[in-house]
């Protein structure tokens, strides 16, 4: 449950908007005053900072009239503009660990800083993740799951967001797997990817899978609404839904190789080892304890 917290604290510097998780920290919530909450609401929750989507079998004229009736009197908030990209550059590789009270198996995550979701390289990073970890032909799967038998599964994915992004490799090992072995296997997988590579057929297969998932994601009225809102909010227009799909479909083999060289090969990363309490011997070599203020769990006693 603390994995994302540990990742963002180590990959984004203090002052970066992504240095803390969206849900916040309990101490901040407990110390918030009514004035704090009201000020935050008035600053951000105006109709000029929102996207409304109404989808379904509707009459446009009636809907516009109802929107005006129920929402028209709400005054706009301040114009805060759109945030600019804030990419980060890791000066060194960081390895940290945490003893988890509830874990039964060790879990490793490797995160590389990348780019925001509107960046030219974002589509290629999306497909690079699938090439490295998706399916039994993928180098990460073959090395970690089939050859070394260190874990039952492994995944790689690009997580580009509004102002910055990360590229993740994550796997939960078997109960006694040493995470140093997994880290070394990941690096061997990279070498295999570099030497063996991939072909055009592999890339087209993954594009087809991506496109299928895209259309499944707008197969219902509800999800059409979600997606139109997302593209309007983060890309400036709902029409971007088709434009961004095409960008992924236009990615070629040289694009994949370029982003691999630029963001992954020999680059610094954050590595987290989450292990069951008392199993520190399983953490990746060179890892340091990352302090986490955990809320004390007490039994609810009825008075």
Coordinates of C-alpha atoms in Angstrom, one line a residue:
X1 CA 0.0 0.0 0.0
X2 CA 3.0 2.4 0.5
X3 CA 4.7 1.5 -2.8
X4 CA 3.6 4.5 -4.8
X5 CA 4.3 6.8 -1.9
X6 CA 7.9 5.6 -1.8
X7 CA 8.4 5.8 -5.5
X8 CA 7.2 9.4 -5.8
X9 CA 9.2 10.6 -2.8
X10 CA 12.4 9.2 -4.3
X11 CA 11.9 10.1 -8.0
X12 CA 10.4 13.6 -7.7
X13 CA 12.3 16.3 -5.8
X14 CA 10.7 18.4 -3.0
X15 CA 8.5 21.0 -4.5
X16 CA 7.6 19.0 -7.6
X17 CA 3.7 18.6 -7.7
X18 CA 4.2 14.8 -8.0
X19 CA 6.3 14.6 -4.9
X20 CA 3.2 13.7 -2.9
X21 CA 0.3 11.4 -3.6
X22 CA -3.1 12.7 -4.5
X23 CA -4.7 11.3 -1.4
X24 CA -2.3 13.3 0.8
X25 CA -1.0 12.4 4.2
X26 CA -3.0 11.9 7.4
X27 CA -1.2 14.6 9.3
X28 CA -2.1 17.2 6.7
X29 CA -5.8 16.1 6.7
X30 CA -5.9 16.2 10.5
X31 CA -4.3 19.7 10.6
X32 CA -6.4 21.2 7.8
X33 CA -8.7 24.1 9.0
X34 CA -12.1 25.0 7.5
X35 CA -10.4 28.1 6.0
X36 CA -7.8 25.8 4.3
X37 CA -10.5 23.6 2.8
X38 CA -12.7 26.5 1.7
X39 CA -9.8 28.3 0.1
X40 CA -8.7 25.2 -1.8
X41 CA -12.3 24.6 -3.1
X42 CA -12.7 28.2 -4.2
X43 CA -9.4 28.2 -6.0
X44 CA -9.8 25.0 -8.0
X45 CA -13.5 23.9 -8.1
X46 CA -14.9 26.4 -10.6
X47 CA -16.8 25.6 -13.7
X48 CA -14.0 27.1 -15.8
X49 CA -11.7 24.4 -14.4
X50 CA -14.0 21.5 -15.1
X51 CA -15.2 19.4 -18.0
X52 CA -18.8 18.2 -18.2
X53 CA -19.7 15.3 -20.5
X54 CA -23.4 14.3 -21.1
X55 CA -23.6 11.2 -23.1
X56 CA -26.4 9.0 -24.3
X57 CA -29.7 9.2 -26.1
X58 CA -30.4 12.9 -25.4
X59 CA -31.9 16.0 -27.0
X60 CA -29.1 18.5 -27.2
X61 CA -31.4 21.5 -27.0
X62 CA -33.1 20.2 -23.8
X63 CA -29.8 19.2 -22.3
X64 CA -28.3 22.7 -22.8
X65 CA -31.3 24.3 -21.3
X66 CA -31.1 22.0 -18.2
X67 CA -27.4 22.7 -17.8
X68 CA -28.0 26.4 -17.9
X69 CA -30.8 26.0 -15.4
X70 CA -28.9 24.0 -12.8
X71 CA -25.3 25.2 -13.3
X72 CA -25.5 28.6 -15.1
X73 CA -25.5 30.6 -11.9
X74 CA -22.2 29.1 -10.6
X75 CA -19.5 31.8 -10.8
X76 CA -16.2 30.9 -12.4
X77 CA -13.1 30.6 -10.2
X78 CA -9.7 32.1 -10.8
X79 CA -7.9 31.3 -14.1
X80 CA -5.0 29.1 -13.0
X81 CA -3.9 28.2 -16.5
X82 CA -2.5 24.9 -17.5
X83 CA 0.5 23.4 -15.8
X84 CA 3.7 23.2 -17.8
X85 CA 5.7 19.9 -18.1
X86 CA 8.2 19.4 -15.3
X87 CA 10.4 16.5 -16.2
X88 CA 12.9 15.2 -13.7
X89 CA 16.5 14.0 -14.0
X90 CA 17.8 11.5 -11.5
X91 CA 21.5 12.2 -10.7
X92 CA 22.0 8.7 -9.3
X93 CA 20.2 5.4 -8.9
X94 CA 18.3 5.0 -5.6
X95 CA 17.5 1.7 -4.0
X96 CA 15.2 1.7 -0.9
X97 CA 13.3 -1.0 1.0
X98 CA 10.4 -1.3 3.3
X99 CA 9.3 -4.1 5.6
X100 CA 5.6 -4.6 4.9
X101 CA 3.3 -5.8 7.7
X102 CA 0.9 -7.5 5.3
X103 CA 3.1 -8.8 2.5
X104 CA 3.6 -12.6 2.0
X105 CA 6.0 -12.3 -0.9
X106 CA 8.8 -9.8 -1.9
X107 CA 7.9 -7.2 -4.5
X108 CA 10.3 -5.2 -6.7
X109 CA 9.5 -2.1 -8.7
X110 CA 12.0 -0.3 -10.9
X111 CA 11.0 3.2 -12.1
X112 CA 12.8 5.4 -14.7
X113 CA 11.8 9.1 -15.1
X114 CA 10.5 9.8 -18.6
X115 CA 8.2 12.5 -20.1
X116 CA 4.7 13.9 -19.9
X117 CA 1.7 12.4 -21.8
X118 CA 1.7 15.0 -24.6
X119 CA 5.4 14.6 -25.4
X120 CA 6.4 13.2 -28.8
X121 CA 8.1 10.2 -27.2
X122 CA 5.0 9.1 -25.1
X123 CA 3.4 6.8 -27.7
X124 CA 6.7 4.9 -28.3
X125 CA 7.2 4.5 -24.6
X126 CA 3.7 3.0 -24.3
X127 CA 4.6 0.3 -26.9
X128 CA 8.1 -0.2 -25.4
X129 CA 6.5 -1.4 -22.2
X130 CA 4.5 -4.0 -24.0
X131 CA 7.5 -5.2 -26.0
X132 CA 9.6 -5.7 -22.9
X133 CA 7.0 -7.4 -20.7
X134 CA 3.8 -8.4 -22.5
X135 CA 3.4 -12.1 -23.5
X136 CA 5.6 -15.1 -23.3
X137 CA 7.9 -13.9 -26.0
X138 CA 8.8 -10.7 -24.1
X139 CA 12.4 -10.7 -22.8
X140 CA 11.4 -9.9 -19.2
X141 CA 8.9 -12.7 -19.0
X142 CA 11.3 -15.2 -20.6
X143 CA 14.2 -14.3 -18.3
X144 CA 12.4 -13.9 -15.0
X145 CA 9.4 -16.3 -15.2
X146 CA 10.5 -19.0 -17.6
X147 CA 14.3 -19.2 -17.4
X148 CA 15.2 -18.2 -13.8
X149 CA 11.8 -19.0 -12.3
X150 CA 12.1 -16.1 -9.9
X151 CA 8.4 -15.0 -10.1
X152 CA 5.1 -16.1 -11.5
X153 CA 4.7 -12.9 -13.5
X154 CA 6.3 -9.6 -14.5
X155 CA 5.0 -6.4 -16.2
X156 CA 6.5 -3.3 -17.8
X157 CA 4.5 -0.2 -18.6
X158 CA 4.8 3.5 -19.3
X159 CA 3.0 5.9 -16.9
X160 CA 3.0 9.3 -18.6
X161 CA 1.0 11.9 -16.8
X162 CA 0.1 15.6 -17.3
X163 CA 3.5 17.2 -16.4
X164 CA 5.9 14.2 -16.1
X165 CA 6.1 10.5 -16.4
X166 CA 7.8 7.2 -15.4
X167 CA 8.5 3.9 -16.9
X168 CA 7.9 0.9 -14.5
X169 CA 9.0 -2.7 -14.3
X170 CA 7.3 -4.5 -11.5
X171 CA 7.2 -8.1 -10.3
X172 CA 6.1 -10.0 -7.1
X173 CA 8.6 -12.8 -6.5
X174 CA 8.0 -16.2 -4.9
X175 CA 8.0 -16.1 -1.1
X176 CA 11.8 -16.8 -0.8
X177 CA 13.0 -15.0 -4.0
X178 CA 15.9 -12.6 -3.4
X179 CA 15.2 -9.4 -5.1
X180 CA 18.9 -8.9 -6.1
X181 CA 18.4 -11.9 -8.4
X182 CA 15.4 -10.2 -10.0
X183 CA 17.3 -6.9 -10.5
X184 CA 20.1 -8.7 -12.2
X185 CA 17.6 -10.7 -14.3
X186 CA 16.0 -7.4 -15.5
X187 CA 19.4 -6.1 -16.6
X188 CA 20.1 -9.3 -18.4
X189 CA 16.7 -9.0 -20.1
X190 CA 17.7 -5.5 -21.3
X191 CA 20.8 -7.0 -22.9
X192 CA 18.7 -9.7 -24.5
X193 CA 16.4 -7.1 -25.9
X194 CA 19.3 -5.2 -27.3
X195 CA 20.9 -8.2 -29.0
X196 CA 17.8 -10.1 -30.1
X197 CA 15.6 -7.1 -30.7
X198 CA 12.1 -7.4 -32.2
X199 CA 10.6 -7.4 -35.7
X200 CA 7.9 -5.6 -37.4
X201 CA 5.4 -8.4 -36.9
X202 CA 5.9 -8.1 -33.1
X203 CA 5.2 -4.4 -33.2
X204 CA 2.1 -4.8 -35.4
X205 CA 0.8 -7.4 -33.0
X206 CA 1.1 -5.1 -30.1
X207 CA -0.4 -2.2 -32.0
X208 CA -3.4 -4.4 -32.8
X209 CA -3.8 -5.3 -29.1
X210 CA -3.5 -1.7 -28.1
X211 CA -6.1 -0.6 -30.6
X212 CA -8.5 -3.4 -29.5
X213 CA -8.1 -2.3 -25.9
X214 CA -8.8 1.3 -26.9
X215 CA -12.1 0.4 -28.6
X216 CA -13.1 -1.8 -25.7
X217 CA -12.5 1.2 -23.5
X218 CA -15.2 3.2 -25.3
X219 CA -17.6 0.4 -25.9
X220 CA -20.1 1.7 -23.4
X221 CA -21.8 5.1 -23.0
X222 CA -20.3 5.5 -19.6
X223 CA -16.7 4.9 -20.7
X224 CA -17.2 7.1 -23.8
X225 CA -18.0 9.9 -21.3
X226 CA -15.0 9.2 -19.1
X227 CA -12.6 9.2 -22.1
X228 CA -14.0 12.3 -23.7
X229 CA -13.7 14.2 -20.4
X230 CA -10.1 13.0 -20.0
X231 CA -9.0 14.0 -23.5
X232 CA -10.7 17.4 -23.2
X233 CA -9.2 18.1 -19.8
X234 CA -5.6 16.9 -20.5
X235 CA -5.3 17.4 -24.3
X236 CA -7.5 20.5 -24.8
X237 CA -10.1 18.9 -27.0
X238 CA -12.3 15.7 -27.0
X239 CA -11.2 15.2 -30.6
X240 CA -7.8 14.3 -29.2
X241 CA -9.2 10.8 -28.4
X242 CA -8.7 9.8 -32.1
X243 CA -5.5 11.8 -32.6
X244 CA -3.7 10.2 -29.7
X245 CA -4.7 6.7 -30.8
X246 CA -3.2 7.4 -34.3
X247 CA 0.1 8.6 -32.7
X248 CA 0.5 5.1 -31.1
X249 CA -0.4 3.4 -34.4
X250 CA 2.2 5.5 -36.2
X251 CA 5.1 4.4 -34.0
X252 CA 7.8 2.6 -35.9
X253 CA 10.7 0.4 -34.9
X254 CA 13.3 3.2 -34.9
X255 CA 11.0 5.1 -32.4
X256 CA 11.0 2.2 -30.0
X257 CA 14.8 1.8 -30.2
X258 CA 15.3 5.5 -29.7
X259 CA 13.2 5.9 -26.5
X260 CA 14.8 2.7 -25.1
X261 CA 18.3 4.2 -25.6
X262 CA 17.2 7.6 -24.3
X263 CA 15.2 6.7 -21.2
X264 CA 16.1 3.1 -20.1
X265 CA 19.6 1.9 -21.3
X266 CA 22.2 2.8 -18.7
X267 CA 19.9 5.4 -17.1
X268 CA 19.4 6.0 -13.3
X269 CA 16.3 4.6 -11.7
X270 CA 14.5 4.2 -8.4
X271 CA 14.3 0.6 -7.1
X272 CA 12.0 -0.4 -4.3
X273 CA 12.1 -3.7 -2.4
X274 CA 8.9 -4.4 -0.4
X275 CA 9.4 -7.5 1.7
X276 CA 7.5 -9.3 4.4
X277 CA 8.4 -8.1 7.9
X278 CA 11.4 -9.9 9.1
X279 CA 12.6 -10.8 5.6
X280 CA 15.2 -8.1 5.1
X281 CA 17.6 -10.6 3.7
X282 CA 15.4 -10.6 0.5
X283 CA 15.9 -6.9 -0.4
X284 CA 17.9 -5.9 -3.4
X285 CA 21.6 -5.4 -2.7
X286 CA 22.6 -1.9 -1.8
X287 CA 19.1 -0.8 -0.6
X288 CA 18.5 1.6 2.3
X289 CA 15.6 1.6 4.6
X290 CA 13.0 4.3 3.6
X291 CA 11.2 5.7 6.7
X292 CA 7.4 5.6 6.6
X293 CA 5.2 7.0 9.3
X294 CA 2.6 4.2 9.5
X295 CA -0.7 4.8 11.3
X296 CA -1.1 2.6 14.3
X297 CA -3.8 -0.1 13.8
X298 CA -5.9 -0.6 16.9
X299 CA -8.9 -2.8 17.5
X300 CA -12.2 -1.1 17.4
X301 CA -13.7 -1.6 20.9
X302 CA -17.3 -0.7 21.4
X303 CA -18.0 1.2 24.6

